[in-house]
Amino acid sequence: MNLLDTIMNSQGSPVGQIARQFGLDERTVGNVMQQFLPALTNGVKKNVQQDGGLDSLLGALNRGGHERYLDDSASITQPGAVQDGNNILGHLFGDKQVSRELAARTSQQTGVDSSILKQMLPMVAGLAMGALNKQTHAMGMTGGGMTGGGLTGGAQSSSSLGPLMGLLDADGDGSVVDDLMGLAGRFLR
């Protein structure tokens, strides 16, 4: 199950909550998420591929409690959740300009005003981290690395990254490098 499916199928119905918050229908919010999630997962990929990145991500997932946004729909639109999402975006993208460009591009593709999308993006970032947290726990991954052995410091081996990278591989070809290059190409246009 991919991140979008995890979000859309969550029992807390955060998509409906976001739709109500912005006066949109759930289908439109789903379409927006389809545009946002590849950029967010590419940001995660970039961070995970850095030295110590996987352990850092898993630690953040375990400490962040982001799954609450999937389980309690009212929480995703609260100021604390928005701040949490902005922190996630800052970590993933490093620059607010990337978020602005993503909102502008998504606006062109969905017809939703970019000012709404800029407000929605932090919420989707929180949901994405919640979905990623649920999926990593389902795969037996914890903040210390893989269950039953952990990751020893330093760079992660590709085999230890396998389950997580499978979640993040946008085109399913087993390589995240081409997905990162595709993202970079879209931002440089």
Short mmCIF file of N, CA and C in Angstrom, two decimals:
data_model
loop_
_atom_site.label_atom_id
_atom_site.label_comp_id
_atom_site.label_asym_id
_atom_site.label_seq_id
_atom_site.Cartn_x
_atom_site.Cartn_y
_atom_site.Cartn_z
N MET A 1 0.85 -1.17 0.00
CA MET A 1 0.00 0.00 0.00
C MET A 1 0.90 1.24 0.00
N ASN A 2 0.61 2.21 -0.88
CA ASN A 2 1.42 3.42 -0.91
C ASN A 2 0.91 4.44 0.11
N LEU A 3 1.64 5.54 0.23
CA LEU A 3 1.29 6.54 1.24
C LEU A 3 -0.10 7.12 1.01
N LEU A 4 -0.45 7.39 -0.25
CA LEU A 4 -1.77 7.95 -0.53
C LEU A 4 -2.87 6.99 -0.10
N ASP A 5 -2.70 5.70 -0.41
CA ASP A 5 -3.69 4.71 0.01
C ASP A 5 -3.82 4.66 1.53
N THR A 6 -2.69 4.71 2.21
CA THR A 6 -2.72 4.69 3.67
C THR A 6 -3.49 5.89 4.22
N ILE A 7 -3.25 7.06 3.63
CA ILE A 7 -3.96 8.26 4.08
C ILE A 7 -5.44 8.17 3.74
N MET A 8 -5.75 7.81 2.50
CA MET A 8 -7.14 7.77 2.06
C MET A 8 -7.96 6.72 2.81
N ASN A 9 -7.32 5.64 3.22
CA ASN A 9 -8.03 4.56 3.89
C ASN A 9 -7.98 4.64 5.41
N SER A 10 -7.41 5.71 5.95
CA SER A 10 -7.32 5.81 7.40
C SER A 10 -8.70 6.03 8.00
N GLN A 11 -8.92 5.44 9.15
CA GLN A 11 -10.24 5.48 9.77
C GLN A 11 -10.60 6.86 10.31
N GLY A 12 -9.61 7.70 10.53
CA GLY A 12 -9.88 9.03 11.07
C GLY A 12 -10.41 10.01 10.04
N SER A 13 -10.37 9.67 8.77
CA SER A 13 -10.86 10.51 7.67
C SER A 13 -10.26 11.92 7.64
N PRO A 14 -8.92 12.02 7.64
CA PRO A 14 -8.31 13.34 7.58
C PRO A 14 -8.56 14.06 6.26
N VAL A 15 -8.77 13.31 5.19
CA VAL A 15 -9.05 13.93 3.89
C VAL A 15 -10.35 14.72 3.96
N GLY A 16 -11.36 14.13 4.59
CA GLY A 16 -12.63 14.83 4.77
C GLY A 16 -12.48 16.07 5.63
N GLN A 17 -11.66 15.98 6.66
CA GLN A 17 -11.42 17.13 7.53
C GLN A 17 -10.76 18.27 6.76
N ILE A 18 -9.76 17.94 5.96
CA ILE A 18 -9.08 18.97 5.16
C ILE A 18 -10.05 19.55 4.14
N ALA A 19 -10.87 18.70 3.53
CA ALA A 19 -11.85 19.18 2.55
C ALA A 19 -12.80 20.18 3.20
N ARG A 20 -13.30 19.86 4.38
CA ARG A 20 -14.20 20.78 5.08
C ARG A 20 -13.49 22.08 5.47
N GLN A 21 -12.25 21.97 5.90
CA GLN A 21 -11.48 23.15 6.31
C GLN A 21 -11.37 24.17 5.18
N PHE A 22 -11.20 23.68 3.95
CA PHE A 22 -10.96 24.59 2.83
C PHE A 22 -12.15 24.70 1.87
N GLY A 23 -13.29 24.09 2.22
CA GLY A 23 -14.47 24.18 1.37
C GLY A 23 -14.32 23.45 0.04
N LEU A 24 -13.60 22.34 0.06
CA LEU A 24 -13.37 21.55 -1.14
C LEU A 24 -14.03 20.19 -0.98
N ASP A 25 -14.17 19.46 -2.08
CA ASP A 25 -14.66 18.09 -1.96
C ASP A 25 -13.48 17.14 -1.76
N GLU A 26 -13.77 15.96 -1.26
CA GLU A 26 -12.72 15.00 -0.94
C GLU A 26 -11.95 14.56 -2.17
N ARG A 27 -12.61 14.46 -3.30
CA ARG A 27 -11.93 14.06 -4.53
C ARG A 27 -10.86 15.08 -4.90
N THR A 28 -11.19 16.36 -4.77
CA THR A 28 -10.22 17.41 -5.07
C THR A 28 -9.03 17.33 -4.13
N VAL A 29 -9.30 17.13 -2.84
CA VAL A 29 -8.20 17.00 -1.87
C VAL A 29 -7.35 15.78 -2.21
N GLY A 30 -7.97 14.69 -2.62
CA GLY A 30 -7.22 13.51 -3.05
C GLY A 30 -6.33 13.81 -4.25
N ASN A 31 -6.86 14.57 -5.20
CA ASN A 31 -6.05 14.96 -6.37
C ASN A 31 -4.87 15.83 -5.96
N VAL A 32 -5.11 16.74 -5.03
CA VAL A 32 -4.02 17.58 -4.53
C VAL A 32 -2.95 16.71 -3.88
N MET A 33 -3.38 15.75 -3.07
CA MET A 33 -2.42 14.87 -2.41
C MET A 33 -1.61 14.08 -3.42
N GLN A 34 -2.25 13.66 -4.51
CA GLN A 34 -1.52 12.94 -5.55
C GLN A 34 -0.41 13.79 -6.14
N GLN A 35 -0.58 15.08 -6.16
CA GLN A 35 0.45 15.99 -6.66
C GLN A 35 1.52 16.26 -5.60
N PHE A 36 1.11 16.40 -4.35
CA PHE A 36 2.04 16.73 -3.27
C PHE A 36 2.94 15.56 -2.86
N LEU A 37 2.37 14.37 -2.76
CA LEU A 37 3.10 13.25 -2.16
C LEU A 37 4.39 12.87 -2.88
N PRO A 38 4.45 12.86 -4.21
CA PRO A 38 5.74 12.52 -4.84
C PRO A 38 6.86 13.48 -4.44
N ALA A 39 6.56 14.76 -4.36
CA ALA A 39 7.59 15.72 -3.95
C ALA A 39 8.01 15.48 -2.50
N LEU A 40 7.05 15.19 -1.63
CA LEU A 40 7.37 14.91 -0.23
C LEU A 40 8.21 13.64 -0.10
N THR A 41 7.82 12.59 -0.80
CA THR A 41 8.59 11.34 -0.70
C THR A 41 9.98 11.52 -1.29
N ASN A 42 10.11 12.33 -2.32
CA ASN A 42 11.44 12.60 -2.86
C ASN A 42 12.31 13.34 -1.85
N GLY A 43 11.70 14.24 -1.09
CA GLY A 43 12.44 14.91 -0.02
C GLY A 43 12.89 13.92 1.04
N VAL A 44 12.03 12.97 1.37
CA VAL A 44 12.40 11.93 2.33
C VAL A 44 13.54 11.09 1.76
N LYS A 45 13.44 10.71 0.49
CA LYS A 45 14.49 9.90 -0.14
C LYS A 45 15.84 10.59 -0.05
N LYS A 46 15.84 11.86 -0.37
CA LYS A 46 17.09 12.63 -0.33
C LYS A 46 17.70 12.59 1.06
N ASN A 47 16.87 12.76 2.07
CA ASN A 47 17.36 12.75 3.45
C ASN A 47 17.81 11.36 3.88
N VAL A 48 17.09 10.33 3.48
CA VAL A 48 17.41 8.96 3.88
C VAL A 48 18.74 8.51 3.27
N GLN A 49 19.05 9.00 2.09
CA GLN A 49 20.28 8.56 1.43
C GLN A 49 21.53 9.22 1.98
N GLN A 50 21.37 10.18 2.87
CA GLN A 50 22.53 10.79 3.51
C GLN A 50 23.03 9.88 4.63
N ASP A 51 24.29 10.03 4.98
CA ASP A 51 24.88 9.23 6.04
C ASP A 51 24.07 9.39 7.33
N GLY A 52 23.59 8.28 7.87
CA GLY A 52 22.79 8.31 9.09
C GLY A 52 21.34 8.72 8.87
N GLY A 53 20.96 8.92 7.63
CA GLY A 53 19.63 9.43 7.32
C GLY A 53 18.49 8.52 7.69
N LEU A 54 18.67 7.21 7.50
CA LEU A 54 17.58 6.29 7.82
C LEU A 54 17.30 6.28 9.31
N ASP A 55 18.34 6.17 10.12
CA ASP A 55 18.13 6.19 11.57
C ASP A 55 17.52 7.52 12.01
N SER A 56 17.94 8.60 11.39
CA SER A 56 17.38 9.92 11.72
C SER A 56 15.90 9.97 11.39
N LEU A 57 15.53 9.46 10.21
CA LEU A 57 14.12 9.45 9.81
C LEU A 57 13.30 8.59 10.75
N LEU A 58 13.77 7.38 11.02
CA LEU A 58 13.00 6.48 11.88
C LEU A 58 12.86 7.05 13.28
N GLY A 59 13.90 7.71 13.76
CA GLY A 59 13.81 8.36 15.06
C GLY A 59 12.76 9.46 15.06
N ALA A 60 12.75 10.27 13.99
CA ALA A 60 11.77 11.35 13.88
C ALA A 60 10.35 10.78 13.80
N LEU A 61 10.20 9.69 13.07
CA LEU A 61 8.88 9.07 12.97
C LEU A 61 8.41 8.58 14.33
N ASN A 62 9.29 7.93 15.06
CA ASN A 62 8.92 7.39 16.38
C ASN A 62 8.64 8.49 17.39
N ARG A 63 9.41 9.56 17.35
CA ARG A 63 9.23 10.65 18.31
C ARG A 63 8.07 11.58 17.94
N GLY A 64 7.78 11.69 16.65
CA GLY A 64 6.83 12.69 16.18
C GLY A 64 5.37 12.39 16.46
N GLY A 65 5.00 11.13 16.57
CA GLY A 65 3.61 10.78 16.80
C GLY A 65 2.69 11.22 15.67
N HIS A 66 3.22 11.27 14.45
CA HIS A 66 2.46 11.78 13.31
C HIS A 66 1.25 10.92 12.95
N GLU A 67 1.23 9.66 13.36
CA GLU A 67 0.09 8.81 13.03
C GLU A 67 -1.20 9.33 13.64
N ARG A 68 -1.09 10.18 14.66
CA ARG A 68 -2.30 10.75 15.28
C ARG A 68 -3.11 11.55 14.26
N TYR A 69 -2.44 12.10 13.26
CA TYR A 69 -3.15 12.88 12.24
C TYR A 69 -4.04 11.99 11.37
N LEU A 70 -3.68 10.72 11.27
CA LEU A 70 -4.50 9.78 10.52
C LEU A 70 -5.67 9.27 11.36
N ASP A 71 -5.45 9.14 12.65
CA ASP A 71 -6.44 8.55 13.54
C ASP A 71 -7.45 9.55 14.09
N ASP A 72 -7.05 10.79 14.23
CA ASP A 72 -7.91 11.84 14.79
C ASP A 72 -7.98 12.98 13.78
N SER A 73 -9.00 12.95 12.93
CA SER A 73 -9.06 13.89 11.80
C SER A 73 -9.06 15.34 12.23
N ALA A 74 -9.64 15.65 13.38
CA ALA A 74 -9.69 17.05 13.81
C ALA A 74 -8.30 17.60 14.12
N SER A 75 -7.36 16.72 14.45
CA SER A 75 -6.03 17.19 14.84
C SER A 75 -5.23 17.77 13.67
N ILE A 76 -5.50 17.34 12.45
CA ILE A 76 -4.67 17.75 11.32
C ILE A 76 -4.83 19.23 10.97
N THR A 77 -5.94 19.83 11.31
CA THR A 77 -6.15 21.24 10.97
C THR A 77 -5.82 22.18 12.13
N GLN A 78 -5.36 21.65 13.23
CA GLN A 78 -5.02 22.47 14.40
C GLN A 78 -3.67 23.18 14.19
N PRO A 79 -3.50 24.34 14.82
CA PRO A 79 -2.25 25.10 14.64
C PRO A 79 -0.98 24.30 14.95
N GLY A 80 -1.01 23.45 15.95
CA GLY A 80 0.17 22.64 16.27
C GLY A 80 0.53 21.68 15.15
N ALA A 81 -0.49 21.12 14.50
CA ALA A 81 -0.24 20.21 13.38
C ALA A 81 0.32 20.96 12.19
N VAL A 82 -0.19 22.16 11.96
CA VAL A 82 0.32 22.98 10.85
C VAL A 82 1.78 23.35 11.11
N GLN A 83 2.11 23.71 12.34
CA GLN A 83 3.51 24.03 12.67
C GLN A 83 4.39 22.80 12.50
N ASP A 84 3.89 21.65 12.95
CA ASP A 84 4.62 20.40 12.78
C ASP A 84 4.87 20.14 11.30
N GLY A 85 3.84 20.33 10.48
CA GLY A 85 3.98 20.14 9.04
C GLY A 85 4.97 21.10 8.42
N ASN A 86 4.95 22.35 8.87
CA ASN A 86 5.93 23.32 8.37
C ASN A 86 7.36 22.92 8.75
N ASN A 87 7.52 22.37 9.94
CA ASN A 87 8.84 21.88 10.34
C ASN A 87 9.29 20.72 9.45
N ILE A 88 8.36 19.83 9.14
CA ILE A 88 8.65 18.71 8.25
C ILE A 88 9.08 19.24 6.88
N LEU A 89 8.32 20.19 6.35
CA LEU A 89 8.64 20.77 5.04
C LEU A 89 10.02 21.43 5.06
N GLY A 90 10.32 22.13 6.13
CA GLY A 90 11.63 22.76 6.24
C GLY A 90 12.76 21.74 6.21
N HIS A 91 12.53 20.62 6.87
CA HIS A 91 13.54 19.57 6.90
C HIS A 91 13.66 18.89 5.53
N LEU A 92 12.53 18.63 4.89
CA LEU A 92 12.55 17.91 3.61
C LEU A 92 13.04 18.78 2.46
N PHE A 93 12.57 20.02 2.41
CA PHE A 93 12.86 20.88 1.26
C PHE A 93 13.97 21.89 1.54
N GLY A 94 14.14 22.27 2.79
CA GLY A 94 15.19 23.21 3.15
C GLY A 94 14.91 24.66 2.80
N ASP A 95 13.99 24.91 1.89
CA ASP A 95 13.74 26.27 1.41
C ASP A 95 12.24 26.43 1.16
N LYS A 96 11.67 27.50 1.66
CA LYS A 96 10.23 27.74 1.46
C LYS A 96 9.88 27.91 -0.01
N GLN A 97 10.85 28.31 -0.82
CA GLN A 97 10.58 28.50 -2.24
C GLN A 97 10.15 27.19 -2.90
N VAL A 98 10.69 26.07 -2.45
CA VAL A 98 10.30 24.77 -3.00
C VAL A 98 8.82 24.52 -2.72
N SER A 99 8.37 24.83 -1.51
CA SER A 99 6.95 24.67 -1.17
C SER A 99 6.08 25.59 -2.02
N ARG A 100 6.52 26.81 -2.22
CA ARG A 100 5.76 27.76 -3.05
C ARG A 100 5.64 27.26 -4.48
N GLU A 101 6.75 26.76 -5.03
CA GLU A 101 6.74 26.24 -6.39
C GLU A 101 5.84 25.01 -6.51
N LEU A 102 5.88 24.15 -5.51
CA LEU A 102 5.02 22.97 -5.50
C LEU A 102 3.56 23.39 -5.46
N ALA A 103 3.21 24.37 -4.64
CA ALA A 103 1.83 24.86 -4.57
C ALA A 103 1.41 25.48 -5.89
N ALA A 104 2.28 26.25 -6.52
CA ALA A 104 1.94 26.89 -7.79
C ALA A 104 1.73 25.85 -8.89
N ARG A 105 2.61 24.86 -8.95
CA ARG A 105 2.48 23.81 -9.97
C ARG A 105 1.21 22.99 -9.73
N THR A 106 0.93 22.67 -8.47
CA THR A 106 -0.26 21.89 -8.14
C THR A 106 -1.52 22.69 -8.44
N SER A 107 -1.48 23.99 -8.23
CA SER A 107 -2.62 24.85 -8.56
C SER A 107 -2.94 24.78 -10.05
N GLN A 108 -1.91 24.81 -10.87
CA GLN A 108 -2.12 24.72 -12.32
C GLN A 108 -2.71 23.38 -12.70
N GLN A 109 -2.33 22.32 -12.01
CA GLN A 109 -2.78 20.98 -12.36
C GLN A 109 -4.15 20.64 -11.78
N THR A 110 -4.54 21.27 -10.68
CA THR A 110 -5.80 20.91 -10.02
C THR A 110 -6.86 21.99 -10.07
N GLY A 111 -6.46 23.23 -10.35
CA GLY A 111 -7.40 24.34 -10.34
C GLY A 111 -7.68 24.90 -8.96
N VAL A 112 -7.03 24.38 -7.94
CA VAL A 112 -7.20 24.89 -6.58
C VAL A 112 -6.25 26.07 -6.40
N ASP A 113 -6.75 27.15 -5.81
CA ASP A 113 -5.96 28.36 -5.62
C ASP A 113 -4.68 28.05 -4.83
N SER A 114 -3.57 28.61 -5.28
CA SER A 114 -2.29 28.31 -4.63
C SER A 114 -2.25 28.79 -3.18
N SER A 115 -3.02 29.83 -2.83
CA SER A 115 -3.03 30.27 -1.43
C SER A 115 -3.63 29.20 -0.52
N ILE A 116 -4.62 28.48 -1.02
CA ILE A 116 -5.19 27.35 -0.27
C ILE A 116 -4.18 26.22 -0.18
N LEU A 117 -3.51 25.96 -1.30
CA LEU A 117 -2.54 24.86 -1.33
C LEU A 117 -1.36 25.11 -0.40
N LYS A 118 -0.94 26.36 -0.28
CA LYS A 118 0.15 26.69 0.65
C LYS A 118 -0.26 26.39 2.09
N GLN A 119 -1.53 26.57 2.41
CA GLN A 119 -2.03 26.25 3.75
C GLN A 119 -2.21 24.75 3.94
N MET A 120 -2.55 24.07 2.86
CA MET A 120 -2.82 22.63 2.91
C MET A 120 -1.53 21.80 2.96
N LEU A 121 -0.48 22.28 2.31
CA LEU A 121 0.75 21.50 2.20
C LEU A 121 1.32 21.03 3.54
N PRO A 122 1.38 21.88 4.57
CA PRO A 122 1.89 21.38 5.86
C PRO A 122 1.02 20.26 6.45
N MET A 123 -0.27 20.32 6.21
CA MET A 123 -1.17 19.27 6.70
C MET A 123 -0.88 17.96 5.99
N VAL A 124 -0.68 18.04 4.68
CA VAL A 124 -0.38 16.84 3.90
C VAL A 124 0.99 16.28 4.32
N ALA A 125 1.93 17.16 4.63
CA ALA A 125 3.25 16.69 5.09
C ALA A 125 3.11 15.90 6.39
N GLY A 126 2.29 16.39 7.31
CA GLY A 126 2.05 15.66 8.56
C GLY A 126 1.38 14.32 8.31
N LEU A 127 0.41 14.30 7.40
CA LEU A 127 -0.26 13.05 7.06
C LEU A 127 0.71 12.07 6.40
N ALA A 128 1.57 12.58 5.53
CA ALA A 128 2.54 11.71 4.86
C ALA A 128 3.48 11.06 5.88
N MET A 129 3.93 11.84 6.85
CA MET A 129 4.80 11.28 7.88
C MET A 129 4.03 10.27 8.74
N GLY A 130 2.76 10.55 9.00
CA GLY A 130 1.94 9.59 9.74
C GLY A 130 1.78 8.29 8.99
N ALA A 131 1.53 8.38 7.68
CA ALA A 131 1.39 7.19 6.86
C ALA A 131 2.71 6.43 6.78
N LEU A 132 3.79 7.16 6.62
CA LEU A 132 5.11 6.53 6.58
C LEU A 132 5.42 5.84 7.90
N ASN A 133 5.04 6.46 9.01
CA ASN A 133 5.24 5.86 10.33
C ASN A 133 4.46 4.55 10.44
N LYS A 134 3.21 4.57 10.03
CA LYS A 134 2.41 3.34 10.10
C LYS A 134 3.02 2.24 9.25
N GLN A 135 3.49 2.62 8.06
CA GLN A 135 4.05 1.61 7.16
C GLN A 135 5.39 1.08 7.66
N THR A 136 6.23 1.93 8.21
CA THR A 136 7.52 1.44 8.71
C THR A 136 7.31 0.52 9.92
N HIS A 137 6.33 0.84 10.75
CA HIS A 137 6.04 -0.05 11.88
C HIS A 137 5.47 -1.38 11.39
N ALA A 138 4.65 -1.34 10.36
CA ALA A 138 4.10 -2.58 9.80
C ALA A 138 5.19 -3.46 9.21
N MET A 139 6.29 -2.84 8.75
CA MET A 139 7.41 -3.60 8.19
C MET A 139 8.41 -4.03 9.25
N GLY A 140 8.14 -3.67 10.52
CA GLY A 140 9.04 -4.07 11.60
C GLY A 140 10.23 -3.15 11.77
N MET A 141 10.15 -1.94 11.24
CA MET A 141 11.25 -0.99 11.39
C MET A 141 10.96 -0.10 12.59
N THR A 142 11.99 0.21 13.36
CA THR A 142 11.84 1.07 14.53
C THR A 142 12.88 2.17 14.48
N GLY A 143 12.87 3.05 15.45
CA GLY A 143 13.81 4.17 15.49
C GLY A 143 15.26 3.73 15.57
N GLY A 144 15.53 2.52 16.01
CA GLY A 144 16.91 2.05 16.09
C GLY A 144 17.35 1.33 14.85
N GLY A 145 16.55 1.34 13.81
CA GLY A 145 16.89 0.63 12.59
C GLY A 145 15.95 -0.54 12.41
N MET A 146 16.43 -1.58 11.79
CA MET A 146 15.61 -2.74 11.54
C MET A 146 15.48 -3.54 12.83
N THR A 147 14.28 -4.03 13.08
CA THR A 147 14.03 -4.83 14.28
C THR A 147 14.91 -6.08 14.25
N GLY A 148 15.46 -6.39 15.41
CA GLY A 148 16.22 -7.62 15.53
C GLY A 148 17.68 -7.49 15.11
N GLY A 149 18.20 -6.33 15.01
CA GLY A 149 19.61 -6.22 14.66
C GLY A 149 20.03 -4.78 14.60
N GLY A 150 19.13 -3.93 14.23
CA GLY A 150 19.44 -2.51 14.17
C GLY A 150 20.44 -2.19 13.10
N LEU A 151 20.62 -0.93 12.93
CA LEU A 151 21.63 -0.46 12.00
C LEU A 151 22.81 -0.02 12.82
N THR A 152 23.96 -0.40 12.40
CA THR A 152 25.14 0.10 13.08
C THR A 152 25.48 1.42 12.46
N GLY A 153 26.04 2.34 13.23
CA GLY A 153 26.28 3.71 12.77
C GLY A 153 26.87 3.78 11.39
N GLY A 154 26.89 4.98 10.84
CA GLY A 154 27.45 5.19 9.52
C GLY A 154 26.44 4.97 8.43
N ALA A 155 26.93 4.71 7.24
CA ALA A 155 26.06 4.59 6.07
C ALA A 155 25.24 3.31 6.16
N GLN A 156 24.04 3.40 5.63
CA GLN A 156 23.18 2.24 5.61
C GLN A 156 23.47 1.43 4.35
N SER A 157 23.33 0.12 4.47
CA SER A 157 23.47 -0.71 3.29
C SER A 157 22.17 -0.66 2.51
N SER A 158 22.26 -0.95 1.23
CA SER A 158 21.05 -0.91 0.41
C SER A 158 20.06 -1.97 0.86
N SER A 159 20.54 -3.09 1.42
CA SER A 159 19.59 -4.11 1.87
C SER A 159 18.82 -3.64 3.09
N SER A 160 19.44 -2.85 3.97
CA SER A 160 18.72 -2.36 5.14
C SER A 160 17.72 -1.28 4.74
N LEU A 161 17.97 -0.60 3.65
CA LEU A 161 17.06 0.44 3.17
C LEU A 161 15.93 -0.14 2.33
N GLY A 162 16.05 -1.39 1.92
CA GLY A 162 15.12 -1.98 0.97
C GLY A 162 13.65 -1.72 1.23
N PRO A 163 13.11 -2.10 2.39
CA PRO A 163 11.68 -1.90 2.61
C PRO A 163 11.26 -0.43 2.54
N LEU A 164 12.05 0.44 3.14
CA LEU A 164 11.70 1.86 3.13
C LEU A 164 11.82 2.43 1.73
N MET A 165 12.88 2.08 1.03
CA MET A 165 13.06 2.62 -0.31
C MET A 165 11.97 2.11 -1.25
N GLY A 166 11.47 0.90 -1.00
CA GLY A 166 10.35 0.42 -1.79
C GLY A 166 9.14 1.32 -1.65
N LEU A 167 8.93 1.85 -0.46
CA LEU A 167 7.83 2.79 -0.24
C LEU A 167 8.07 4.10 -0.99
N LEU A 168 9.33 4.49 -1.10
CA LEU A 168 9.66 5.80 -1.63
C LEU A 168 9.98 5.79 -3.12
N ASP A 169 10.14 4.64 -3.74
CA ASP A 169 10.48 4.55 -5.15
C ASP A 169 9.27 4.93 -5.99
N ALA A 170 9.26 6.14 -6.50
CA ALA A 170 8.08 6.70 -7.17
C ALA A 170 7.65 5.90 -8.39
N ASP A 171 8.61 5.39 -9.18
CA ASP A 171 8.22 4.69 -10.40
C ASP A 171 8.36 3.17 -10.30
N GLY A 172 8.72 2.68 -9.14
CA GLY A 172 8.76 1.24 -8.92
C GLY A 172 9.87 0.50 -9.63
N ASP A 173 10.92 1.21 -10.07
CA ASP A 173 11.99 0.55 -10.81
C ASP A 173 13.13 0.08 -9.92
N GLY A 174 13.01 0.28 -8.61
CA GLY A 174 14.05 -0.15 -7.69
C GLY A 174 15.16 0.85 -7.47
N SER A 175 15.11 1.95 -8.17
CA SER A 175 16.13 2.99 -8.03
C SER A 175 15.49 4.29 -7.61
N VAL A 176 16.02 4.90 -6.56
CA VAL A 176 15.51 6.20 -6.17
C VAL A 176 16.30 7.33 -6.81
N VAL A 177 17.46 7.01 -7.37
CA VAL A 177 18.30 8.05 -7.98
C VAL A 177 17.57 8.70 -9.15
N ASP A 178 16.97 7.89 -10.03
CA ASP A 178 16.26 8.48 -11.17
C ASP A 178 15.06 9.29 -10.71
N ASP A 179 14.44 8.88 -9.63
CA ASP A 179 13.30 9.64 -9.10
C ASP A 179 13.77 10.99 -8.57
N LEU A 180 14.92 11.00 -7.89
CA LEU A 180 15.48 12.27 -7.41
C LEU A 180 15.87 13.17 -8.57
N MET A 181 16.45 12.59 -9.61
CA MET A 181 16.84 13.39 -10.78
C MET A 181 15.60 13.96 -11.46
N GLY A 182 14.53 13.18 -11.52
CA GLY A 182 13.28 13.67 -12.10
C GLY A 182 12.73 14.84 -11.31
N LEU A 183 12.78 14.74 -9.99
CA LEU A 183 12.32 15.85 -9.15
C LEU A 183 13.16 17.08 -9.39
N ALA A 184 14.47 16.91 -9.43
CA ALA A 184 15.36 18.05 -9.66
C ALA A 184 15.06 18.68 -11.02
N GLY A 185 14.83 17.86 -12.02
CA GLY A 185 14.51 18.38 -13.35
C GLY A 185 13.23 19.19 -13.36
N ARG A 186 12.22 18.74 -12.61
CA ARG A 186 10.96 19.49 -12.56
C ARG A 186 11.15 20.83 -11.88
N PHE A 187 11.98 20.88 -10.86
CA PHE A 187 12.18 22.15 -10.15
C PHE A 187 13.04 23.12 -10.94
N LEU A 188 13.85 22.61 -11.86
CA LEU A 188 14.74 23.49 -12.63
C LEU A 188 14.08 24.02 -13.89
N ARG A 189 12.90 23.56 -14.22
CA ARG A 189 12.21 24.04 -15.43
C ARG A 189 11.78 25.46 -15.29
#
